Amino acid sequence: MNKTIRSLRAYPMEELNKIKTELKEKGIKIYDFGTGDPKEPTDPKIRKALIDALPEVSQYPSVSGRRSLREEISKWFKKRFGIGLDPDSEIIPSNGSKEAIFHFPLVFIDTDVPDKKRVIFGT
């Protein structure tokens, strides 16, 4: 098995959910500032628009996401924050913040870099 996969620990949100469940079972009141899952129902107009936009045959999306979506995200950032983003090289849609936050460090983690803490002296 890949050494990176073997080194992965449990997903932090699942660990927190286990702790939360244990505390609730002990009768401790929990103030959950967790993942932010919606608690209100989705507006019927939004649900209808989503259903109407669903194609008869759905296929896997491109790894980089739909270009039209990336372009709209770029326009929104320009309008909202005055920041110009290249939709082809600076925007990567994800299936949610947890997925993006999990994958972001993998851009910078290089498992082939030796451990800098260990100093080896020649004999």
Tab-separated table of C-alpha atoms in Angstrom:
chain	number	residue	atom	x	y	z
A	1	MET	CA	0.000	0.000	0.000
A	2	ASN	CA	1.157	3.547	-0.717
A	3	LYS	CA	3.086	4.922	2.263
A	4	THR	CA	1.131	8.179	2.121
A	5	ILE	CA	-2.173	6.316	2.409
A	6	ARG	CA	-0.832	4.197	5.290
A	7	SER	CA	0.213	7.357	7.134
A	8	LEU	CA	-3.226	9.010	6.940
A	9	ARG	CA	-5.076	9.337	10.212
A	10	ALA	CA	-8.809	9.312	10.812
A	11	TYR	CA	-10.722	12.191	9.266
A	12	PRO	CA	-10.842	14.939	11.945
A	13	MET	CA	-14.566	15.650	11.553
A	14	GLU	CA	-15.381	11.963	12.124
A	15	GLU	CA	-13.232	11.949	15.247
A	16	LEU	CA	-15.048	15.060	16.486
A	17	ASN	CA	-18.410	13.424	15.749
A	18	LYS	CA	-17.418	10.400	17.871
A	19	ILE	CA	-16.395	12.673	20.750
A	20	LYS	CA	-19.615	14.679	20.388
A	21	THR	CA	-21.713	11.498	20.488
A	22	GLU	CA	-19.891	10.242	23.592
A	23	LEU	CA	-20.404	13.563	25.382
A	24	LYS	CA	-24.112	13.675	24.458
A	25	GLU	CA	-24.545	10.126	25.775
A	26	LYS	CA	-23.104	11.357	29.093
A	27	GLY	CA	-25.746	14.111	29.152
A	28	ILE	CA	-23.316	16.947	28.427
A	29	LYS	CA	-24.832	19.843	26.454
A	30	ILE	CA	-22.961	20.419	23.179
A	31	TYR	CA	-22.605	23.732	21.354
A	32	ASP	CA	-21.783	22.557	17.850
A	33	PHE	CA	-19.757	25.002	15.758
A	34	GLY	CA	-18.920	22.210	13.326
A	35	THR	CA	-19.337	21.661	9.633
A	36	GLY	CA	-22.199	24.053	8.973
A	37	ASP	CA	-24.559	21.572	7.343
A	38	PRO	CA	-27.817	23.271	6.345
A	39	LYS	CA	-30.662	22.890	8.819
A	40	GLU	CA	-33.331	24.641	6.734
A	41	PRO	CA	-35.040	23.063	3.721
A	42	THR	CA	-33.928	24.168	0.260
A	43	ASP	CA	-36.282	26.700	-1.336
A	44	PRO	CA	-38.713	24.888	-3.708
A	45	LYS	CA	-37.784	27.268	-6.576
A	46	ILE	CA	-34.131	26.270	-6.236
A	47	ARG	CA	-35.036	22.567	-6.105
A	48	LYS	CA	-37.163	22.907	-9.258
A	49	ALA	CA	-34.388	24.773	-11.100
A	50	LEU	CA	-31.922	22.017	-10.187
A	51	ILE	CA	-34.300	19.298	-11.366
A	52	ASP	CA	-35.033	21.169	-14.611
A	53	ALA	CA	-31.297	21.573	-15.280
A	54	LEU	CA	-30.534	17.884	-14.728
A	55	PRO	CA	-29.777	16.155	-18.038
A	56	GLU	CA	-31.463	12.870	-18.951
A	57	VAL	CA	-28.066	11.163	-18.997
A	58	SER	CA	-25.532	12.456	-16.512
A	59	GLN	CA	-21.795	11.876	-16.924
A	60	TYR	CA	-18.765	12.388	-14.745
A	61	PRO	CA	-17.618	16.003	-14.723
A	62	SER	CA	-14.197	17.113	-15.859
A	63	VAL	CA	-11.520	17.017	-13.157
A	64	SER	CA	-11.116	20.775	-13.514
A	65	GLY	CA	-14.872	21.416	-13.364
A	66	ARG	CA	-17.046	23.088	-15.976
A	67	ARG	CA	-15.378	25.996	-17.698
A	68	SER	CA	-18.611	28.019	-17.513
A	69	LEU	CA	-18.660	27.547	-13.718
A	70	ARG	CA	-15.002	28.593	-13.379
A	71	GLU	CA	-15.706	31.682	-15.518
A	72	GLU	CA	-18.672	32.658	-13.326
A	73	ILE	CA	-16.577	32.164	-10.182
A	74	SER	CA	-13.897	34.403	-11.712
A	75	LYS	CA	-16.490	37.104	-12.491
A	76	TRP	CA	-17.911	36.869	-8.965
A	77	PHE	CA	-14.465	37.307	-7.366
A	78	LYS	CA	-13.788	40.321	-9.598
A	79	LYS	CA	-17.129	41.928	-8.727
A	80	ARG	CA	-17.102	41.034	-5.011
A	81	PHE	CA	-13.437	41.482	-4.111
A	82	GLY	CA	-11.878	43.268	-7.101
A	83	ILE	CA	-9.611	40.257	-7.633
A	84	GLY	CA	-8.949	38.937	-11.111
A	85	LEU	CA	-8.604	35.148	-11.225
A	86	ASP	CA	-7.724	33.098	-14.295
A	87	PRO	CA	-10.503	30.501	-14.632
A	88	ASP	CA	-8.093	28.075	-16.321
A	89	SER	CA	-5.247	28.142	-13.801
A	90	GLU	CA	-6.451	29.703	-10.534
A	91	ILE	CA	-9.882	28.193	-9.862
A	92	ILE	CA	-10.571	24.571	-8.936
A	93	PRO	CA	-14.185	23.740	-8.041
A	94	SER	CA	-14.616	21.133	-5.307
A	95	ASN	CA	-17.463	19.152	-3.788
A	96	GLY	CA	-17.322	21.262	-0.640
A	97	SER	CA	-14.972	23.013	1.718
A	98	LYS	CA	-13.983	19.800	3.531
A	99	GLU	CA	-12.735	18.242	0.296
A	100	ALA	CA	-10.810	21.370	-0.667
A	101	ILE	CA	-9.296	21.855	2.796
A	102	PHE	CA	-8.230	18.195	2.903
A	103	HIS	CA	-6.563	18.253	-0.519
A	104	PHE	CA	-4.916	21.686	-0.282
A	105	PRO	CA	-1.924	20.603	1.874
A	106	LEU	CA	-1.185	17.751	-0.542
A	107	VAL	CA	0.002	20.394	-3.000
A	108	PHE	CA	2.844	21.256	-0.625
A	109	ILE	CA	3.605	17.958	1.119
A	110	ASP	CA	6.471	16.112	-0.543
A	111	THR	CA	6.933	12.696	1.002
A	112	ASP	CA	10.261	12.267	-0.800
A	113	VAL	CA	11.889	15.121	1.152
A	114	PRO	CA	14.067	13.624	3.897
A	115	ASP	CA	13.270	14.404	7.514
A	116	LYS	CA	15.233	17.587	8.309
A	117	LYS	CA	15.270	16.782	12.045
A	118	ARG	CA	17.597	13.836	11.600
A	119	VAL	CA	21.181	14.844	11.081
A	120	ILE	CA	23.433	12.069	9.858
A	121	PHE	CA	27.142	12.450	10.505
A	122	GLY	CA	29.714	10.543	8.476
A	123	THR	CA	32.093	8.240	10.312
